[in-house]
Coordinates of C-alpha atoms in Angstrom, one line a residue:
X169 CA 70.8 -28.9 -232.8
X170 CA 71.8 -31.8 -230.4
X171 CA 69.4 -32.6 -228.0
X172 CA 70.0 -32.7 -224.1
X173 CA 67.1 -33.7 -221.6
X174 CA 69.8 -34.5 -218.4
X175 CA 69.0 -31.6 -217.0
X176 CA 65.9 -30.1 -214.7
X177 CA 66.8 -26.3 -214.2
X178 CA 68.8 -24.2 -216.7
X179 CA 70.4 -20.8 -215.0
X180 CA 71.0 -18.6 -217.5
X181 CA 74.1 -15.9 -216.4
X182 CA 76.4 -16.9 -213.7
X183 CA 76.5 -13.8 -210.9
X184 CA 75.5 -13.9 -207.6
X185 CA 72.3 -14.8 -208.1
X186 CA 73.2 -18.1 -209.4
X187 CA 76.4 -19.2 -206.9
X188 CA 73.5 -18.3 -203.9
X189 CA 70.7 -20.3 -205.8
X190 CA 73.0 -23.5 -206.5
X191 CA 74.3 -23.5 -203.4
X192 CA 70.8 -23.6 -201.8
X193 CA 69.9 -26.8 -204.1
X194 CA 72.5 -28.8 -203.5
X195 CA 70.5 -31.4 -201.5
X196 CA 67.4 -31.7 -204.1
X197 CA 67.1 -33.8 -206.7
X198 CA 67.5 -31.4 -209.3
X199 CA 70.4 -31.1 -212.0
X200 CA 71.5 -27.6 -212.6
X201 CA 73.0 -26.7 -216.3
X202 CA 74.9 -23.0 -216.0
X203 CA 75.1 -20.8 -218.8
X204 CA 78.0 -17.9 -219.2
X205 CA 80.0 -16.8 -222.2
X206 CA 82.1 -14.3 -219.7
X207 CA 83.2 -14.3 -215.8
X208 CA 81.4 -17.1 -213.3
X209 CA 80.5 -15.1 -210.7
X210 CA 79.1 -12.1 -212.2
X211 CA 80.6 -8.3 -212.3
X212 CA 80.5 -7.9 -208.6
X213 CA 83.8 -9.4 -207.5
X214 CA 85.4 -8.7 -210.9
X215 CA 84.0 -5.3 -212.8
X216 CA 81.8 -4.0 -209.7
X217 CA 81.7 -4.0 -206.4
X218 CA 85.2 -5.0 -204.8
X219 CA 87.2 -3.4 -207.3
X220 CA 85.2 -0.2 -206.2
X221 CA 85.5 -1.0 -202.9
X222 CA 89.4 -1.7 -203.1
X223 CA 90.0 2.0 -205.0
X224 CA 87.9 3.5 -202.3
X225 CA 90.1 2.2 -199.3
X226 CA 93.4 3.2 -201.1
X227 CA 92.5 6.3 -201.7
X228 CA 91.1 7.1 -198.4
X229 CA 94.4 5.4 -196.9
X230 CA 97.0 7.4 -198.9
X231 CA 97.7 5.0 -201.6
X232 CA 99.4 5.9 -205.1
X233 CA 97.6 5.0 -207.7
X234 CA 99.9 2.5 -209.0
X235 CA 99.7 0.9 -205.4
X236 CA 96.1 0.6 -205.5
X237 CA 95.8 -0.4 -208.7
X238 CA 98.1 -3.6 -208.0
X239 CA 96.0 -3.9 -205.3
X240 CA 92.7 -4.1 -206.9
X241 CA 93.7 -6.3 -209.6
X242 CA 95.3 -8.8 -206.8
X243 CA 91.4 -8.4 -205.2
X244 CA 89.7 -9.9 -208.8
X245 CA 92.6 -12.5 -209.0
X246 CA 93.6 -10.6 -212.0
X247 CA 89.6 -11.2 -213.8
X248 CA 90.4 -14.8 -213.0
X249 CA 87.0 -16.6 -212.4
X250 CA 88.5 -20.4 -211.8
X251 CA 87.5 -20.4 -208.2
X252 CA 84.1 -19.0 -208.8
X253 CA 83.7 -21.9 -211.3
X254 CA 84.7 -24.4 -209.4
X255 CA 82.7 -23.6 -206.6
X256 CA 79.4 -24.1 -208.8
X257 CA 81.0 -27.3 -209.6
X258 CA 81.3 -28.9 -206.3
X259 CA 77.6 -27.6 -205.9
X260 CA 77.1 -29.9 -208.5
X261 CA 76.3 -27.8 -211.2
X262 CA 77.7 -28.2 -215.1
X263 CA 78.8 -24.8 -216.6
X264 CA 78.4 -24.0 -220.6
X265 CA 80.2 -21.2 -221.2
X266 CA 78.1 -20.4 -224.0
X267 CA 75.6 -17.3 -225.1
X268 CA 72.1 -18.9 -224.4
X269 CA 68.8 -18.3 -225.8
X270 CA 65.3 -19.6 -225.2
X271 CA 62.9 -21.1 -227.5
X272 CA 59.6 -20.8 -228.0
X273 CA 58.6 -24.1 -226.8
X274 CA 60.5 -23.1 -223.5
X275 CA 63.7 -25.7 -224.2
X276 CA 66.9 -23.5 -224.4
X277 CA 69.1 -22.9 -226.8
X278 CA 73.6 -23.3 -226.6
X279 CA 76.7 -23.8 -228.7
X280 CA 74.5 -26.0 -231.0
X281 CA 72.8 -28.0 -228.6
X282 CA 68.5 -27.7 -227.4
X283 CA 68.1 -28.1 -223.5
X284 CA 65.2 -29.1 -222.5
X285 CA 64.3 -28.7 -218.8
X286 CA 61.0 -28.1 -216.2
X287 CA 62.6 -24.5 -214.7
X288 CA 64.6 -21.8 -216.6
X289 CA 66.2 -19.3 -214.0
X290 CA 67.2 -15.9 -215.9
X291 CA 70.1 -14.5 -213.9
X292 CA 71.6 -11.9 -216.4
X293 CA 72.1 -9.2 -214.4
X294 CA 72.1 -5.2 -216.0
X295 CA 73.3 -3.6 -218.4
X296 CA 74.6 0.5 -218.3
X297 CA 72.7 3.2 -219.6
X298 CA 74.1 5.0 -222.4
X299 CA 72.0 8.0 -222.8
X300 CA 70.8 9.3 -226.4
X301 CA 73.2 12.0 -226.4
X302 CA 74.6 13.4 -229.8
X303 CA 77.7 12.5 -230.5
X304 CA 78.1 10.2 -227.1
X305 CA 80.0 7.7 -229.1
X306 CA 80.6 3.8 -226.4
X307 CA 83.4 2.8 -229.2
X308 CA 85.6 5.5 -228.6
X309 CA 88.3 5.0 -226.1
X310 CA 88.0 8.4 -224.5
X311 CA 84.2 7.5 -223.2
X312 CA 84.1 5.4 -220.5
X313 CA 81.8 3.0 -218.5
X314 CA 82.3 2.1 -214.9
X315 CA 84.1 -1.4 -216.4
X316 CA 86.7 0.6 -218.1
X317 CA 86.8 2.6 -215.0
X318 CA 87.4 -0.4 -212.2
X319 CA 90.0 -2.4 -214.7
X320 CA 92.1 0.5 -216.7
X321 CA 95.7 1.1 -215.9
X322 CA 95.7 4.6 -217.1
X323 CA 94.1 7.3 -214.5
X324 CA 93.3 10.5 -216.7
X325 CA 94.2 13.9 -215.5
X326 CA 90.2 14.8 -215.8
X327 CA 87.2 13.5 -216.3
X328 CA 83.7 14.3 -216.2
X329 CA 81.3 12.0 -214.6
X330 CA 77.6 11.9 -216.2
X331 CA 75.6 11.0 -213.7
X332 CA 75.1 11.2 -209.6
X333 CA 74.0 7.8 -208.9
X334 CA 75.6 5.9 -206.2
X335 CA 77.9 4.2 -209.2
X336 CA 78.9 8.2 -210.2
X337 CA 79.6 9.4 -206.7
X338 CA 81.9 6.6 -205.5
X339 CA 83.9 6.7 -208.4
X340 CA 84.2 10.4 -208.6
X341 CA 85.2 10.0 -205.0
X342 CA 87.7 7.6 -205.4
X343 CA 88.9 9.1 -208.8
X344 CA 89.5 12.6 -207.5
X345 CA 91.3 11.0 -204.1
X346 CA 94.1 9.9 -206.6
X347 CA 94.6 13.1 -208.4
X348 CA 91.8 13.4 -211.4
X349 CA 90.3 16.6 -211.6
X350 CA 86.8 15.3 -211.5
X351 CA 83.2 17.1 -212.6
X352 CA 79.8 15.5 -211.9
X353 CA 76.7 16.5 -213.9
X354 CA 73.3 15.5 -212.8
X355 CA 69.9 16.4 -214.1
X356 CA 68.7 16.3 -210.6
X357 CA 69.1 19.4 -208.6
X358 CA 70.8 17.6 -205.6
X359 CA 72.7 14.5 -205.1
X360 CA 71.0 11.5 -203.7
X361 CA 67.3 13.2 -203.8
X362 CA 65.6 10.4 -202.6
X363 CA 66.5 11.0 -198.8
X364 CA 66.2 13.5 -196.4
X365 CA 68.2 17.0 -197.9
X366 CA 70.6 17.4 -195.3
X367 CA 72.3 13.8 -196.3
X368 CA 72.5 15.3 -199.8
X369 CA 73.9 18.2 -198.6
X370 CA 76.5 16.8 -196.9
X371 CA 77.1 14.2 -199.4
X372 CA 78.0 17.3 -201.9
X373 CA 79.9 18.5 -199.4
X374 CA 82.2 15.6 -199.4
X375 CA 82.6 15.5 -203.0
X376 CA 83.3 19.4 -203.0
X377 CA 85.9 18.9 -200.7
X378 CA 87.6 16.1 -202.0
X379 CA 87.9 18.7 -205.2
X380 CA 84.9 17.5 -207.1
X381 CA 83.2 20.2 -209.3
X382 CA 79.4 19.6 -209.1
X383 CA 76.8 20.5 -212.2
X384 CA 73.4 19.7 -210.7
X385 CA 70.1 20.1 -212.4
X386 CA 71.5 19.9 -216.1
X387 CA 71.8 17.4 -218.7
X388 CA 74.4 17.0 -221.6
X389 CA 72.9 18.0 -224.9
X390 CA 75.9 17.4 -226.9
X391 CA 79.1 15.5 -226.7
X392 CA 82.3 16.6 -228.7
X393 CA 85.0 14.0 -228.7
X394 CA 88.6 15.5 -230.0
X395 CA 91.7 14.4 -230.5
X396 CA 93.0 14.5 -226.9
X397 CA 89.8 15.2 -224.6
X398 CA 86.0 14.9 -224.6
X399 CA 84.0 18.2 -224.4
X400 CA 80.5 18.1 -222.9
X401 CA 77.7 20.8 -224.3
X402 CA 75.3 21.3 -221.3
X403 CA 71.9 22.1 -221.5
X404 CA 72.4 25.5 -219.7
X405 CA 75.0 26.8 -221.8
X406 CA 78.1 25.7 -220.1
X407 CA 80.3 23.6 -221.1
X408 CA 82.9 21.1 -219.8
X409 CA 86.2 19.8 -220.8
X410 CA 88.0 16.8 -220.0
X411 CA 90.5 13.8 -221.0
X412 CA 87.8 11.6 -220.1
X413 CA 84.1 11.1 -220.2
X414 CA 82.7 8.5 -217.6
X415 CA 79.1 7.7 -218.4
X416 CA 77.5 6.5 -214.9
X417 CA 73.4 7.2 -216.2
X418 CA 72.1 3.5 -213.9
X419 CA 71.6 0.7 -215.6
X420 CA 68.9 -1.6 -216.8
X421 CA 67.6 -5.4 -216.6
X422 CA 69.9 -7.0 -219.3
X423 CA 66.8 -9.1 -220.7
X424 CA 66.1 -8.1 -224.0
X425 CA 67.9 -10.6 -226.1
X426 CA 67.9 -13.9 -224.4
X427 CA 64.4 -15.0 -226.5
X428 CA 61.7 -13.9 -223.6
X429 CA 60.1 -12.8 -226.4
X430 CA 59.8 -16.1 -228.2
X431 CA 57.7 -17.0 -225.0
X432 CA 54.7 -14.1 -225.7
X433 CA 56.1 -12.0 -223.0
X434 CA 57.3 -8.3 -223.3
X435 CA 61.4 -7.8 -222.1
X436 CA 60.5 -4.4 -221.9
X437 CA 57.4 -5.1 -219.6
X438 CA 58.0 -8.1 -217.7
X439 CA 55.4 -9.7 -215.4
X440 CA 57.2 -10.8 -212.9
X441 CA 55.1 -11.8 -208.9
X442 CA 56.5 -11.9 -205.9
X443 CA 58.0 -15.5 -205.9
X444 CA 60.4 -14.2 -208.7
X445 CA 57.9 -16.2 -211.1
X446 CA 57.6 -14.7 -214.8
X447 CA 53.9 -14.4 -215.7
X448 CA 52.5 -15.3 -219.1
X449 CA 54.8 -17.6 -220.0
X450 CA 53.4 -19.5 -223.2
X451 CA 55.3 -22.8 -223.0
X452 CA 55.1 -25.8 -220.4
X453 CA 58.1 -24.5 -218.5
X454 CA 58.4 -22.3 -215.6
X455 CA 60.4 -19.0 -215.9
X456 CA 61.7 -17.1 -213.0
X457 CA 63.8 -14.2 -213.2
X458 CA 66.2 -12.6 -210.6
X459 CA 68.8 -9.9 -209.6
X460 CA 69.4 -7.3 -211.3
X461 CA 67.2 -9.1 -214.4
X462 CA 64.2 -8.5 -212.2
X463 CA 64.6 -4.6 -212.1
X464 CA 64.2 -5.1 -208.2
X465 CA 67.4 -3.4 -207.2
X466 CA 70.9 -3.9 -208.9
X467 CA 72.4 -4.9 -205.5
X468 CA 74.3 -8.1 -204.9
X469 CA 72.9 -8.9 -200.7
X470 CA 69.3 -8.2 -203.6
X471 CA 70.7 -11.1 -206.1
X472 CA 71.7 -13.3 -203.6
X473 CA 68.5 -12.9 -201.6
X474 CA 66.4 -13.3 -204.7
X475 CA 68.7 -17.2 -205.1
X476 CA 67.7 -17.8 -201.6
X477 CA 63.8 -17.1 -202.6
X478 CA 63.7 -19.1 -206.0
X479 CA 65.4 -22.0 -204.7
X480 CA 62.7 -22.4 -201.8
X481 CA 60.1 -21.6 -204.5
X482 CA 61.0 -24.9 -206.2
X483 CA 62.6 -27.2 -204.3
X484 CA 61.5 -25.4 -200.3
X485 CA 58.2 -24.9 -199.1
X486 CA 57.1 -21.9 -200.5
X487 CA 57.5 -19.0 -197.9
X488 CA 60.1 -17.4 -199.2
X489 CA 59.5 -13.6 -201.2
X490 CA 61.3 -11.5 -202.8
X491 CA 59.8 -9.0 -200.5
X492 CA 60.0 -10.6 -197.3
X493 CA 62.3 -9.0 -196.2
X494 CA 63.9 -4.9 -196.3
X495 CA 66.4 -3.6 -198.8
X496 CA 69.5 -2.0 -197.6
X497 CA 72.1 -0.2 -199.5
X498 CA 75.1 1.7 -198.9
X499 CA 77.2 4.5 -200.9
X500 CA 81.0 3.7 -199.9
X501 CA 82.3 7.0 -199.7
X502 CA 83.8 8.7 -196.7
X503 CA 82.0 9.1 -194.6
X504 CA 79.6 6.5 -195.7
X505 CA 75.6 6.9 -196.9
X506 CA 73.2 4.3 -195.4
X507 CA 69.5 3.7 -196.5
X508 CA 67.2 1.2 -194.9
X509 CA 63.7 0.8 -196.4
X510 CA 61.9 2.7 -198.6
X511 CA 63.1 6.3 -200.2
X512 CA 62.0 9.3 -197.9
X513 CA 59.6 10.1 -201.2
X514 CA 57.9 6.9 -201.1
X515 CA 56.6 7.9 -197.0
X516 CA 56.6 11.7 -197.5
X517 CA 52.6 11.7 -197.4
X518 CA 52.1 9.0 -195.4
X519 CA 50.0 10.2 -192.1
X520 CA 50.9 6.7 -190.2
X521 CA 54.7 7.8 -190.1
X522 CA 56.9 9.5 -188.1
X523 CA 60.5 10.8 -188.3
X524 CA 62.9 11.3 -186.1
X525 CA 65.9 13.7 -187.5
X526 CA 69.2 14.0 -185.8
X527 CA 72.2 15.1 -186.2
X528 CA 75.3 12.5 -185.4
X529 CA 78.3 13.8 -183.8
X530 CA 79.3 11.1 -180.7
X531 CA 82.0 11.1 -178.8
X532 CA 83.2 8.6 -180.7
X533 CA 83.5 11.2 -183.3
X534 CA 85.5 13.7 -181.6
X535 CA 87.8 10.8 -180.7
X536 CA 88.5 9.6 -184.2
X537 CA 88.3 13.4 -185.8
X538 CA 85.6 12.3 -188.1
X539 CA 83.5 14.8 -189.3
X540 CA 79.5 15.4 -188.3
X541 CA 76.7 13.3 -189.8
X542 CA 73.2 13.1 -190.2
X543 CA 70.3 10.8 -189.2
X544 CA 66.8 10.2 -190.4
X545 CA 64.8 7.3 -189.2
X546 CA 60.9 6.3 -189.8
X547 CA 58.4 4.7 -188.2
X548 CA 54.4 3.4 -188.2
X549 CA 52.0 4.9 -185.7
X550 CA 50.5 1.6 -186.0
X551 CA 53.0 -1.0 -185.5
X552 CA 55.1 1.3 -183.3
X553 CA 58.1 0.0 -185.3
X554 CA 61.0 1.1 -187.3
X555 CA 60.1 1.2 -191.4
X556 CA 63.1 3.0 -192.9
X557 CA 66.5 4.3 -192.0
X558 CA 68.4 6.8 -193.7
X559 CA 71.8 8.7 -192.9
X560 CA 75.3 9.8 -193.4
X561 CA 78.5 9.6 -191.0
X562 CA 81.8 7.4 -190.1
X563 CA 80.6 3.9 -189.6
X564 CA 77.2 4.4 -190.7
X565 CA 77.4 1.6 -193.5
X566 CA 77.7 -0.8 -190.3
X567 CA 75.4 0.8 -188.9
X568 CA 72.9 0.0 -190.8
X569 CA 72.8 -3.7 -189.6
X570 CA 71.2 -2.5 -186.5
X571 CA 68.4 -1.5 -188.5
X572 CA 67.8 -4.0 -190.7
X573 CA 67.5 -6.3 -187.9
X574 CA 65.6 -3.7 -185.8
X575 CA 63.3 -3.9 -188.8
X576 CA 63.2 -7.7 -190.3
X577 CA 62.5 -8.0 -186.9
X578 CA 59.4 -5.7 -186.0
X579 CA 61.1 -4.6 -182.4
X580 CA 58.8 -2.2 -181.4
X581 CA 60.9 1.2 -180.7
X582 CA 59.6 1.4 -177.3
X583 CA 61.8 -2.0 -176.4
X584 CA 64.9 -0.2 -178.9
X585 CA 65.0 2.6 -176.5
X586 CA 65.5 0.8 -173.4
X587 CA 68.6 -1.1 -175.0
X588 CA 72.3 -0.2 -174.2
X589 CA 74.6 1.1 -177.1
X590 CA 78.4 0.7 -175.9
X591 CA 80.4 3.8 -175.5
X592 CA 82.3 5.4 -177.1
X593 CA 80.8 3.9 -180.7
X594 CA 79.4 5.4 -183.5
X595 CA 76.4 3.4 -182.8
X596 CA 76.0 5.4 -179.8
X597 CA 73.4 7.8 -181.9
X598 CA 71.0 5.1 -181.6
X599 CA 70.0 5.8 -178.0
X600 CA 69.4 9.4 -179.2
X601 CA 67.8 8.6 -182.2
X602 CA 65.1 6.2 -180.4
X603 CA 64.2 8.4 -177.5
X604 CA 63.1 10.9 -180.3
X605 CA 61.4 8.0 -182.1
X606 CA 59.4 7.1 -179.0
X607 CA 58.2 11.2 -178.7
X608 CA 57.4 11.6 -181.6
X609 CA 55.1 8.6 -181.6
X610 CA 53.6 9.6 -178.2
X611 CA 52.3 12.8 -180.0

């Protein structure tokens, strides 16, 4: 090994996490050494998020799938990471595009050369789930992950979709829009469980009538792959038959085989606080993990806000947590889901909060013939402010920047109701929505 002390802080993976965190140090002091074997800039732009996002508007537009597939691959400049690259570049950081490990002295380890630095930031992102499912074989062609789903040429005639995660919906959605015939099974016994029922409800209904064939509280017990198609054995008896198997079951921190363990730590059970700081490190470096690799939420606004915190952590002035500030997320299908804070679950027996529960249909609605939706927003007793946001409808993905801010920013709801929402918009529900706020916290 060649030894190479230039450097201060080694980022280890090259998503979002790291493009936001280098971009924040470029007036320190510190050198920045980048470590990737695959695409600069993570699977977002490329495997992820905005060739999802590109299907979705196709199909919802009236696109072939030869048209949107054009399209999409236009969108990732053909899995083309140059300008990603070269943006870390002119923030002054050096890219190895090399599988790195660390050492148990806390120097890391690339292509036959020993880094040593002060601050080791793991960035690896998350790896899919593939379940323990006899005879649920990842080689085979016939079983897919979402990568083989957001870069393939070939859309198959079926397919069934394990899993109902956000990932398993939008791609059933999109899939089915283009012709598939498209099955979903989920072990849980409705779609999106974590909110308030009616969004689930009407979340199936979408699928359902965008020809998706729901299995819901069932699990695949056994996988039969053939010749031509992929026969799933459920748990209930039934079984289902397709030319393609999609296996959308989450995903997990992608940590366990960059040598955490050569530090004394557990990749399985990582300590990590608040700063993004790994605890029990044995070696005279620090380690801080983010993104997806912190098993905080496999979002990308997450990743880059998690750059944001660990720059300030080491170079700022130290304000800056990983929890300073509320989660968003959105499910792109049409119409699309919002949530805002915390799951429904996580408040459900909390005697300081309140819900308000409406459902949206605004003029605005009427106007653009878009279908009913379905609102569900908490707040504290205490604070007299908003804590979580949940719903469903046309524009609602928008919408959710209204609470986020409404949030973030502690506005008490009795200021929200007295502000003006302009007609006709979607966002019109808000007035309605913090009038039955105020009530409920008068109680």
């Amino acid at each position: 090994m060649r030894a190479n002390d230039e450097f201060t802080i080694a980022v280890i993976g090259a998503g979002s996490v790291t493009g936001t965190f280098v971009g924040e140090m470029t007036s320190t002091d510190h050198s920045i050494v980048v470590f990737e074997p695959e695409l600069v800039g993570g699977e977002c732009p490329f495997l992820a998020c905005m060739p999802s996002k590109s299907l979705l508007h196709d199909r919802t537009i009236g696109r072939s799938w030869a048209e949107a597939v054009e399209r999409r691959d236009e969108i990732v400049s053909h899995l083309d990471d140059t300008s990603h690259a070269d943006q870390l570049r002119r923030d002054g950081a050096t890219i190895v595009r090399e599988r790195a490990t660390i050492a148990a002295d806390g120097s890391v380890e690339a292509g036959g050369v020993t880094y040593t630095v002060d601050h080791i930031v793991v960035a690896t992102g998350s790896a899919p789930v593939v379940p323990d499912v006899e005879g649920l074989d990842r080689s085979d062609p016939r079983v897919w992950l979402s990568r083989e789903a957001l870069t393939g040429t070939d859309r198959p005639e079926s397919m069934v979709v394990l899993g109902g995660g956000a990932i398993g919906i939008e791609l059933a959605f999109a899939y089915a829009g283009f012709g598939t015939v498209v099955t979903v099974v989920d072990q849980a016994p409705q779609l999106v469980p974590d909110v308030h029922t009616r969004i689930g409800a009407i979340v199936e209904a979408v699928l359902t009538d965008a020809g998706v064939t729901l299995m819901n509280g069932v699990e695949a017990e056994r996988i039969e792959l053939g010749e031509d198609d992929v026969t799933v054995h459920l748990d209930d008896g039934r079984t289902v038959r397709a030319e393609r198997i999609l296996v959308a079951a989450g995903r997990v921190p992608n940590v366990s085989d960059i040598g955490l363990d050569a530090l004394g730590v557990d990749p399985d059970d990582l300590d990590i606080d608040d700063t993004g700081r790994l605890n029990g490190v044995g070696a005279d470096v620090a380690v801080w993990v983010a993104g997806d690799a912190a098993g905080r939420g496999q979002y990308t606004h997450i990743a880059n806000h998690h750059g944001v915190v660990v720059a300030d952590q080491i170079s700022g002035d130290g304000e800056r947590m990983y929890g300073d500030a509320v989660t968003p997320a959105c499910i792109f299908i049409t119409p699309p889901v919002m949530i805002v804070g915390p799951p429904r679950s996580d408040l459900a027996h909390d005697d300081d909060v309140v819900w308000a529960d409406v459902e949206v249909e605004t003029p605005r609605h009427h106007a653009d013939e878009q279908c009913p939706g379905f609102l569900s927003v908490a707040a504290r007793r205490s604070t007299g402010c908003i804590v979580a946001a949940h719903g469903i409808g046309a524009g609602m993905d928008e919408l959710s920047h209204a609470f986020v801010i409404a949030i973030d920013g502690e506005v008490p709801v009795t200021r929200l109701v007295r502000t003006i929402q302009p007609f006709p918009t979607f966002g019109g529900v808000l007035s309605q929505v913090f009038e039955e706020l105020a009530e409920a916290l008068s109680d």
